[in-house]
Short mmCIF file of C-alpha atoms in Angstrom, two decimals:
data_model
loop_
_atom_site.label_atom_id
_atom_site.label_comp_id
_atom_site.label_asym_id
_atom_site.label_seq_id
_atom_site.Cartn_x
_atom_site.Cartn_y
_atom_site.Cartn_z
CA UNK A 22 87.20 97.62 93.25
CA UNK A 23 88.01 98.76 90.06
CA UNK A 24 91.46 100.88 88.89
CA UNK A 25 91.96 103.48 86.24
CA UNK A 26 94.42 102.74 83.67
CA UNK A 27 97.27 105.75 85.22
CA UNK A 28 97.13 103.48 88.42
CA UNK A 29 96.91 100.02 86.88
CA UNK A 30 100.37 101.60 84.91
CA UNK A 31 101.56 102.66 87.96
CA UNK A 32 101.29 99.51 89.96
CA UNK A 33 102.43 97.35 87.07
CA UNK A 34 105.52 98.93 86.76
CA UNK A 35 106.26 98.29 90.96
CA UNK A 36 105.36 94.67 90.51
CA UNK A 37 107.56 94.04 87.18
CA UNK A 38 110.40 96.18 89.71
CA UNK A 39 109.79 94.10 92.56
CA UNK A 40 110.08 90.57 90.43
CA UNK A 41 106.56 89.91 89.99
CA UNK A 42 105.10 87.73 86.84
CA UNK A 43 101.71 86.13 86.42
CA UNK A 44 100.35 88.39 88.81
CA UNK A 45 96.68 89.80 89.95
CA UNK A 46 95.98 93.15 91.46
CA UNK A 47 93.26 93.58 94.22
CA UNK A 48 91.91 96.87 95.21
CA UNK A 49 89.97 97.63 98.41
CA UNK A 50 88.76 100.69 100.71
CA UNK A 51 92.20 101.37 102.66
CA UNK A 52 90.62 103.79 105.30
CA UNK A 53 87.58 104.15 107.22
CA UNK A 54 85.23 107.22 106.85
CA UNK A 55 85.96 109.91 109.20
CA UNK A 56 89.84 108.30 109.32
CA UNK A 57 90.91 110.46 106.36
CA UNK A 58 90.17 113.84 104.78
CA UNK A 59 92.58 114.89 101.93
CA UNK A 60 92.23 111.68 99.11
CA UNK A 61 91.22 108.64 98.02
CA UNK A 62 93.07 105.46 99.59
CA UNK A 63 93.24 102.21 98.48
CA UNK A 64 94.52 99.10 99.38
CA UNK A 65 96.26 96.93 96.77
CA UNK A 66 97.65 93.51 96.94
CA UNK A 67 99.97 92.57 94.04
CA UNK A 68 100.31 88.41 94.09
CA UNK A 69 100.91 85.82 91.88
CA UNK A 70 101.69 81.80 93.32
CA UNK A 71 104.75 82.82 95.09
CA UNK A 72 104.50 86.11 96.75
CA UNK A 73 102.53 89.37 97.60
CA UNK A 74 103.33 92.82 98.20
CA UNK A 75 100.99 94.95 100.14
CA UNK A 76 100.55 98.56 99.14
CA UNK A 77 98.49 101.59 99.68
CA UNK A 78 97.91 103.86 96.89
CA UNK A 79 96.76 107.27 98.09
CA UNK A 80 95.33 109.50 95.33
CA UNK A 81 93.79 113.28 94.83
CA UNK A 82 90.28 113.52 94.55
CA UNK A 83 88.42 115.39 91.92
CA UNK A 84 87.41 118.81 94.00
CA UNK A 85 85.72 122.18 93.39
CA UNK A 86 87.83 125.03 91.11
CA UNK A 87 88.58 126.77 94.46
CA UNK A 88 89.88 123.98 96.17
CA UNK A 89 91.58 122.11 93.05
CA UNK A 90 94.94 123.68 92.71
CA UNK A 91 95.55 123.55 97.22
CA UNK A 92 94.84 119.60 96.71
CA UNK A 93 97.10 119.18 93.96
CA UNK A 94 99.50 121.30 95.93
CA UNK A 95 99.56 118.85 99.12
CA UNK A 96 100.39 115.95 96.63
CA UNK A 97 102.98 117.23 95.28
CA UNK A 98 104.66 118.45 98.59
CA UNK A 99 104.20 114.86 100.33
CA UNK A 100 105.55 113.41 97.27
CA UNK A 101 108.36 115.44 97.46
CA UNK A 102 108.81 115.21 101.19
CA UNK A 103 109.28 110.97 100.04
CA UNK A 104 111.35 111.48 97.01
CA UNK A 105 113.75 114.04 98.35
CA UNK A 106 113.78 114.99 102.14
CA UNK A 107 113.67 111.67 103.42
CA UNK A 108 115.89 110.48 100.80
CA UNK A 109 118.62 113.04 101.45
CA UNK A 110 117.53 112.78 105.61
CA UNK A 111 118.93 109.03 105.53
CA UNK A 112 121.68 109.95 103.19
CA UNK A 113 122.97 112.51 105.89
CA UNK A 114 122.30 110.33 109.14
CA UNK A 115 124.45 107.64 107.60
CA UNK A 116 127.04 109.90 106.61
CA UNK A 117 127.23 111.15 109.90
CA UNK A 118 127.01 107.62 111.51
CA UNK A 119 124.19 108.64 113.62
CA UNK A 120 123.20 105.43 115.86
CA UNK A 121 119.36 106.16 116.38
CA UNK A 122 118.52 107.67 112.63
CA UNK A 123 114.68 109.07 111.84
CA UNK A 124 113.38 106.57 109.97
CA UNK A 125 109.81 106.40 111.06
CA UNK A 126 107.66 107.23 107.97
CA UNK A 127 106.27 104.09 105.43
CA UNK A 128 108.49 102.57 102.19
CA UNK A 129 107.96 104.48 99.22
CA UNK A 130 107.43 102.72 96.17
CA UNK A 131 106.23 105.04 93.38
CA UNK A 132 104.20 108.51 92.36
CA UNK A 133 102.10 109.60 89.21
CA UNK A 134 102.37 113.05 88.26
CA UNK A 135 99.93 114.60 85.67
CA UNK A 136 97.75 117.37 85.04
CA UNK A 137 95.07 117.74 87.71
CA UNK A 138 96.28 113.88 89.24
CA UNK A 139 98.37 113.19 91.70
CA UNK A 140 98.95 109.52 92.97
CA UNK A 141 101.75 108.15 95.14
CA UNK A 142 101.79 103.98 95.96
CA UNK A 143 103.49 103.22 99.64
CA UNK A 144 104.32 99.90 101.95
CA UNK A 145 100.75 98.91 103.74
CA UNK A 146 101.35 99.53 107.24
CA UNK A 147 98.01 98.16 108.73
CA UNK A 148 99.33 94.30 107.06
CA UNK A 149 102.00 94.32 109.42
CA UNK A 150 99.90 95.32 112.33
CA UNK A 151 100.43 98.75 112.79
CA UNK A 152 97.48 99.98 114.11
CA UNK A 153 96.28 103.25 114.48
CA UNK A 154 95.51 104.97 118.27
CA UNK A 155 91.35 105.34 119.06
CA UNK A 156 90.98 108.79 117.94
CA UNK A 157 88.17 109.41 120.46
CA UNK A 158 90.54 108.85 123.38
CA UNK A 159 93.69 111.32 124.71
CA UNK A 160 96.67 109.48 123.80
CA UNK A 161 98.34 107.69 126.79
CA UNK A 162 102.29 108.66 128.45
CA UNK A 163 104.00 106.38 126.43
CA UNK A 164 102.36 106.79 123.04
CA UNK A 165 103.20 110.48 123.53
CA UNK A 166 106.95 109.87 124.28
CA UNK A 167 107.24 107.85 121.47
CA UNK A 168 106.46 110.61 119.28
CA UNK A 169 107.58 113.40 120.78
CA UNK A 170 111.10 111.36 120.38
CA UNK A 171 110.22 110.33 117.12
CA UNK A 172 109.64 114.34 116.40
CA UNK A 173 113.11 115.00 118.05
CA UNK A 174 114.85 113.11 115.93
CA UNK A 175 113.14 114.38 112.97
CA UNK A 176 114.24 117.86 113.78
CA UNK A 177 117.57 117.48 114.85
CA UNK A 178 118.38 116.35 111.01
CA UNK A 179 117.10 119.62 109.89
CA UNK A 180 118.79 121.68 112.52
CA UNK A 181 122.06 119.58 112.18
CA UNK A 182 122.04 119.99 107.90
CA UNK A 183 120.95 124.06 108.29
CA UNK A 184 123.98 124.76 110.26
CA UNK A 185 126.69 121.96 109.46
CA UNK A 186 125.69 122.67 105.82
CA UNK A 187 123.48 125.58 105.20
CA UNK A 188 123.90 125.10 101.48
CA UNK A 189 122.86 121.40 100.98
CA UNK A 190 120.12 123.02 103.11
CA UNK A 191 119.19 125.47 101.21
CA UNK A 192 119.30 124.07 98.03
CA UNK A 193 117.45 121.24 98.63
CA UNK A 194 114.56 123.54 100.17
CA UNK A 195 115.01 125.51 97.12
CA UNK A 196 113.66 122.78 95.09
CA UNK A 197 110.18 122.63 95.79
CA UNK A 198 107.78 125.60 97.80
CA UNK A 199 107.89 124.01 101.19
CA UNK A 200 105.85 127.52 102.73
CA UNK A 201 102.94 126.62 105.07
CA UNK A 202 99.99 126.43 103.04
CA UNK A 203 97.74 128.02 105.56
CA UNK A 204 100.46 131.35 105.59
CA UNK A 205 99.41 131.57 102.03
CA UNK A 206 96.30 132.90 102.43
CA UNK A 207 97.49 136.34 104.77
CA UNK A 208 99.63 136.88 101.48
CA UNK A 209 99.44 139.87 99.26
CA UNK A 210 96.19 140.69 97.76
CA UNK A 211 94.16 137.39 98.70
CA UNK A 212 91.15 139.30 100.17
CA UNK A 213 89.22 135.92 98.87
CA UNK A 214 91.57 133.46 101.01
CA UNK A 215 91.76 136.02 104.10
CA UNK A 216 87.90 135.78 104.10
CA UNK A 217 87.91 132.37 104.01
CA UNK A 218 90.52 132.07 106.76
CA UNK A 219 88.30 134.49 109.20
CA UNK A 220 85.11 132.64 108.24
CA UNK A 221 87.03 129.48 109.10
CA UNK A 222 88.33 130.93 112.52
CA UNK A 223 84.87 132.55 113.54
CA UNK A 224 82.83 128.74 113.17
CA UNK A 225 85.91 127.09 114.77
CA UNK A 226 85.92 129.61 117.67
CA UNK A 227 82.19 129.23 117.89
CA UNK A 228 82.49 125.69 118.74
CA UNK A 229 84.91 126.67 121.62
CA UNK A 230 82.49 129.14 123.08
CA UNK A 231 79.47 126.54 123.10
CA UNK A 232 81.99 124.37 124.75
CA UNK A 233 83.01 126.61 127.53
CA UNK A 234 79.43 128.26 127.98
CA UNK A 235 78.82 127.38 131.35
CA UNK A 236 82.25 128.59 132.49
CA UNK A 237 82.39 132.32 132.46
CA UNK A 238 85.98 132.68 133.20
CA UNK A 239 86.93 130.40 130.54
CA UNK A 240 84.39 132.13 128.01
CA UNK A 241 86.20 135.23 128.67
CA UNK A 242 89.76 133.66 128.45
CA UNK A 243 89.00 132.65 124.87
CA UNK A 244 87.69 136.08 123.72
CA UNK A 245 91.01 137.04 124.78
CA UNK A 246 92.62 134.19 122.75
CA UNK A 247 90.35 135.46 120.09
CA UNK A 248 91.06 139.89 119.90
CA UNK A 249 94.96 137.92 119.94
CA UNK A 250 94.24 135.26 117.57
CA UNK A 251 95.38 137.04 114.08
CA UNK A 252 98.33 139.00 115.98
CA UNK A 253 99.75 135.87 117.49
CA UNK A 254 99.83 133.71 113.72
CA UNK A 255 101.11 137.06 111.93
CA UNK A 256 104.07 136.32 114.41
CA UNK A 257 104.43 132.89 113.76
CA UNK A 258 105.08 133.55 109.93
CA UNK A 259 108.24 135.46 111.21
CA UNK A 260 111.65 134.61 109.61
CA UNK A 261 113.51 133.48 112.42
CA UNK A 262 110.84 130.98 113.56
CA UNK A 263 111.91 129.00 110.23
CA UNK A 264 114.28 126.67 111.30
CA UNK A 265 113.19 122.90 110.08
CA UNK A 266 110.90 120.88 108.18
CA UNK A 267 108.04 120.19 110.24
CA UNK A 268 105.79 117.20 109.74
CA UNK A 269 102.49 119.76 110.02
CA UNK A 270 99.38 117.10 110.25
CA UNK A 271 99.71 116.49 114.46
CA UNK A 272 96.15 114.81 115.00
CA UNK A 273 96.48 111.33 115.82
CA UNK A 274 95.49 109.79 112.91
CA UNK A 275 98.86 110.66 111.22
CA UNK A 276 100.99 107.80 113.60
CA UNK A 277 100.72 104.34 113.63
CA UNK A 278 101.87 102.04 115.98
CA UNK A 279 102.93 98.53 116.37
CA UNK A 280 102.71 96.50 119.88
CA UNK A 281 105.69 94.02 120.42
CA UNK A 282 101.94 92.44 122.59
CA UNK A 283 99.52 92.95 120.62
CA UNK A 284 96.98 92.11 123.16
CA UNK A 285 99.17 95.22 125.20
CA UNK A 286 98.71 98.13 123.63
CA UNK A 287 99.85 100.40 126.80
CA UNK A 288 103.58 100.86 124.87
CA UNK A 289 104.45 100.81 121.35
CA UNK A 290 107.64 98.89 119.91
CA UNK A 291 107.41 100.72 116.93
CA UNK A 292 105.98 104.17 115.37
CA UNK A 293 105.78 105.60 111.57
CA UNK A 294 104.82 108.99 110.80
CA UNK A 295 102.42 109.60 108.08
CA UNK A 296 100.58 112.28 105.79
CA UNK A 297 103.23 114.50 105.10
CA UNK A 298 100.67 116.77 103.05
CA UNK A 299 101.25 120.01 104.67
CA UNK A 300 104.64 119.70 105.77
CA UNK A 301 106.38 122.85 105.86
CA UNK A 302 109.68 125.05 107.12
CA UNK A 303 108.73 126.64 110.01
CA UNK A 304 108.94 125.82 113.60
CA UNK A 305 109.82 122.36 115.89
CA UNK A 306 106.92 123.93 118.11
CA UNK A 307 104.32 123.97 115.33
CA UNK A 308 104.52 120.50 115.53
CA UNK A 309 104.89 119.97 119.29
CA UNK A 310 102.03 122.79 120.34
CA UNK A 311 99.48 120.91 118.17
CA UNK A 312 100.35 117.48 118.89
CA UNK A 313 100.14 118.31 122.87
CA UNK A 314 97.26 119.99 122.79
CA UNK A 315 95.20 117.95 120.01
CA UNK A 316 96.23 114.49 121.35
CA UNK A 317 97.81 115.22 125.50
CA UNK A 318 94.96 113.54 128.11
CA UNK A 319 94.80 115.97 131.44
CA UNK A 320 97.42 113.87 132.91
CA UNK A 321 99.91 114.56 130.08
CA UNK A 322 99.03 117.85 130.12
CA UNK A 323 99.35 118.19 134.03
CA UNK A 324 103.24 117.25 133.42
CA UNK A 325 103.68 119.72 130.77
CA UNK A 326 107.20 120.34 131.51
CA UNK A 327 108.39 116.88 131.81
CA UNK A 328 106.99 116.04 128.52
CA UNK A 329 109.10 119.21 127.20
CA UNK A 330 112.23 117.59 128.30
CA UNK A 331 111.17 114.10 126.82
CA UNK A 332 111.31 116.25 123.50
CA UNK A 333 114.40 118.50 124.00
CA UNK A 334 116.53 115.80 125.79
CA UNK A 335 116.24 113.33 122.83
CA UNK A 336 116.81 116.71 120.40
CA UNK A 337 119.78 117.51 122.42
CA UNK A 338 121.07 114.06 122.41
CA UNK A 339 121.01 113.99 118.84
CA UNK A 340 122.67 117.26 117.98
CA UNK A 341 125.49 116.04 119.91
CA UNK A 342 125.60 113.35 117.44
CA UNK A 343 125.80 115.63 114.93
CA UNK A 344 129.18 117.04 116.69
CA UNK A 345 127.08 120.47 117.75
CA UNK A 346 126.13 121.68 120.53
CA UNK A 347 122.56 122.04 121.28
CA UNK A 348 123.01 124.96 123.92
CA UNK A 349 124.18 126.92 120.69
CA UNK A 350 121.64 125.40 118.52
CA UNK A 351 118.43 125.19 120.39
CA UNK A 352 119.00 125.54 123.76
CA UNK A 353 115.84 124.72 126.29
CA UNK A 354 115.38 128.71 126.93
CA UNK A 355 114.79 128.84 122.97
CA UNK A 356 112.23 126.35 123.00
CA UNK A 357 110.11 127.52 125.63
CA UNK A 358 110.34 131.30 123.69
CA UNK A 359 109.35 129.52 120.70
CA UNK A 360 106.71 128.04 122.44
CA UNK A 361 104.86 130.09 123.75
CA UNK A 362 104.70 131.87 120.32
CA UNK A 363 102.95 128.45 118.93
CA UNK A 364 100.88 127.08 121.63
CA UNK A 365 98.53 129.62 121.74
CA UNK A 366 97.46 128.62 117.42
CA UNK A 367 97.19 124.64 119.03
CA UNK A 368 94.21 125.93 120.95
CA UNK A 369 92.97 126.58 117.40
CA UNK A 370 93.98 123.26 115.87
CA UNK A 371 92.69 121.25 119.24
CA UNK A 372 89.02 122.87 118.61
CA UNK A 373 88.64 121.57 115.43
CA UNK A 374 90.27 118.83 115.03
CA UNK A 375 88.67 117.34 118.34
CA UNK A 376 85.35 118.38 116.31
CA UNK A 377 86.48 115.66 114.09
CA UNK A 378 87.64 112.82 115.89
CA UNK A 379 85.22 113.24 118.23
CA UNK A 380 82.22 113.08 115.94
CA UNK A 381 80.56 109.49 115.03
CA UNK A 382 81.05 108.46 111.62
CA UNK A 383 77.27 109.31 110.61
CA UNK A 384 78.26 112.61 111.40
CA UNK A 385 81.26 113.06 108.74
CA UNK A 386 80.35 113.97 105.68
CA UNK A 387 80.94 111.60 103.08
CA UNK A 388 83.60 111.96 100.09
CA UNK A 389 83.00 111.16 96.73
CA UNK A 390 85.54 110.28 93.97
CA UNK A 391 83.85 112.72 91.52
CA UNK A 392 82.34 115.98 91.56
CA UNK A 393 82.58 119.22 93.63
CA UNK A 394 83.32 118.16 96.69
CA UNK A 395 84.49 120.38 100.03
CA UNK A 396 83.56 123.38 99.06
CA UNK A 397 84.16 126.16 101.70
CA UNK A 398 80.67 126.50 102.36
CA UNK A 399 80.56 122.96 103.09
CA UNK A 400 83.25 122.81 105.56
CA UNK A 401 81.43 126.13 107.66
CA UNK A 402 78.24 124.11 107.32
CA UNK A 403 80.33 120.96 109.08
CA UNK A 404 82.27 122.90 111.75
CA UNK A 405 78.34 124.65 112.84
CA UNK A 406 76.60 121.41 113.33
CA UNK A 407 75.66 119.74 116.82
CA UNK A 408 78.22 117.12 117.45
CA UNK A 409 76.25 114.03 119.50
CA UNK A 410 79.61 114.08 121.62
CA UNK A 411 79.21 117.73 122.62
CA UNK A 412 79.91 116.82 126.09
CA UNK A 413 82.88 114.53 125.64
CA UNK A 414 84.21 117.90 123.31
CA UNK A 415 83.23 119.96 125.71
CA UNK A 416 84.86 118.35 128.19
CA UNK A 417 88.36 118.03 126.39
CA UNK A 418 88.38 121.85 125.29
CA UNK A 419 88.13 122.92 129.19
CA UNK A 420 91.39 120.87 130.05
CA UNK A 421 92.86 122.37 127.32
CA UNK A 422 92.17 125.87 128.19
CA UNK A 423 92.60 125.62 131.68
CA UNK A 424 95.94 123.86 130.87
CA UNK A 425 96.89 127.36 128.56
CA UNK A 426 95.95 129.46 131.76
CA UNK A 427 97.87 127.54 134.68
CA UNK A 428 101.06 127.66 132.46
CA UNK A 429 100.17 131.09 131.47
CA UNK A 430 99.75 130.83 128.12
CA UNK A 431 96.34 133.04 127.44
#
């Protein structure tokens, strides 16, 4: 597999950092279609007789005019999100001697920055077995604690930095527009994004209502959900929802795990968190109400509440850390108000990303490296074609709505 002379500069300079002479470069496909949607990843091996480092280098495709500048965008926030959040995250866990830090996401090595190309180079998870979770399946209990403490920790640093230091906060916010790129396009005068948004949500809501067509109480639930829909995300762009860096990307996909068995993949030893693309300050429950929904199986979802305190417990735990108190910070009354703002937009996120991981691979569209790709034409003409899994989706959507109703969400 061949590299372009920007990367073959960028990975030349990691290997002469990392003590590397007399060296080759191999390149390889790092991801499997239908396993990633926002760039081109590769998997490099730098070795020479002695060692090898494993890498992945994950880099923005060439798109269409409309979508360009939103892709170059998302590289330059996740590069950020490596270069300074995390960065200043670990600097302020240490200095506050915090036992169980956040420390979940992959080594970063190196980014490229230029006009129109973004590139960033980071450790190669899938060498040291991490594995991914089988997107076509509900995750199981114990993958879901593992994030949800994973997310908890991740949180509290934000939370314990906004109001031990709102200044440090502030300014390193300040550097960089960490906004929610989908809040964007409600903005101002973007008739041309709010069209695009409402096409978007009329395909993705069309999907839920050939899902739920034999179940006339549920079809009439989500045209509720939908005369709300609009309301409900106007609310969640709300100042005093903004309270952390979120991680944003929720679908499975985005953790990988690694089995202390790896013929026993019930419980993972280890998780990191990746694709930090759309991360964002907003809301701990913009990450929770899309995770649960997206990736909880009916049994997860069943124990809704327990799963909550998995979450808040672990939060709590680390505020106190922090030498604050989390019934001042974020109590559990909080979070459930908070909630209830957010869960309703994961019934959003679960029916289309389920479209995705759901779908066989012949049924994703394939990316190229070149061209006009993803236009938003394209992506309507995706979301309206029959899925061969229709009743698995189908299927998944009805726990998910019936799991909104018991708890009295829609």
């Amino acid at each position: 597999m061949e590299i372009v002379e920007e990367h073959r500069s960028l990975l030349d300079r990691i290997a002469s950092e990392n003590g590397f002479t007399n060296y080759e470069i191999i390149a390889s496909p790092g991801s499997n279609k239908g396993d990633n949607f926002s760039g081109i990843i590769t998997a490099v091996t730098i070795k020479n007789k002695e060692k090898s480092l494993d890498l992945i280098l994950k880099s923005s495709r060439t798109f269409s005019k409309q979508s360009k500048e939103h892709h170059i965008h998302v590289y330059k926030r996740e590069i950020f999100m490596y270069e300074r959040i995390f960065k200043e995250f670990k600097k302020y866990q240490k200095e506050h001697n915090i036992q169980d830090p956040f420390e979940s996401v992959p080594k970063y090595y190196s980014s490229f920055t230029e006009e129109g190309q973004h590139s960033l180079v980071l450790e190669n998870l899938k060498s040291q077995q991490y594995q991914l979770w089988d997107k076509k399946v509900p995750m199981n209990p114990e993958h879901i604690k593992t994030v949800l403490i994973e997310y908890a920790k991740f949180h509290a640093v934000s939370l314990a930095m906004k109001h031990k230091n709102p200044e440090l906060f502030e300014t390193l916010l300040g550097e960089t527009n960490l906004d929610n790129p989908m809040h964007k396009l409600f903005d101002g005068d973007n008739n041309e994004g709010r069209e695009n948004i409402k096409s978007f949500f009329s395909a993705t809501l069309s999907m839920g209502y050939k899902a739920v067509k034999d179940d006339v109480a549920l079809t009439e639930y989500l045209k509720k959900y939908e005369s709300v829909a609009f309301e409900n995300m106007s609310k969640m762009r709300q100042p005093e929802y903004k309270i952390v860096v979120t991680h944003g990307d929720c679908w499975c996909n985005n953790f990988m795990f690694k089995y202390q068995d790896p013929n026993d993949k019930t419980k993972p030893q280890i998780i990191r968190v990746i694709d930090w693309q759309i991360s964002s300050f907003g809301n701990p429950c913009e990450d929770l109400a899309y995770f649960f929904v997206a990736n909880g199986s009916e049994e997860v979802l069943g124990d809704f509440q327990a799963y909550l305190h998995v979450y808040h417990d672990k939060l709590s735990s680390q505020l106190r850390n922090f030498n604050l108190d989390p019934e001042e910070i974020f109590p559990f009354s909080t979070f459930e108000n908070h909630l209830k703002v957010f869960i309703l937009h994961g019934l959003f996120l679960a029916l289309l990303v389920m479209k995705v991981t759901l779908s066989d691979a012949d049924e994703i569209p394939e990316h190229g490296e070149e061209g006009e790709k993803q236009t938003p034409d394209e992506i309507l003409d995706l979301l309206s074609k029959e899925m061969k899994n229709m009743d698995v989706y189908s299927k998944r959507i009805k726990i998910v709505m019936n799991f909104l109703v018991k708890n009295h969400y829609l």
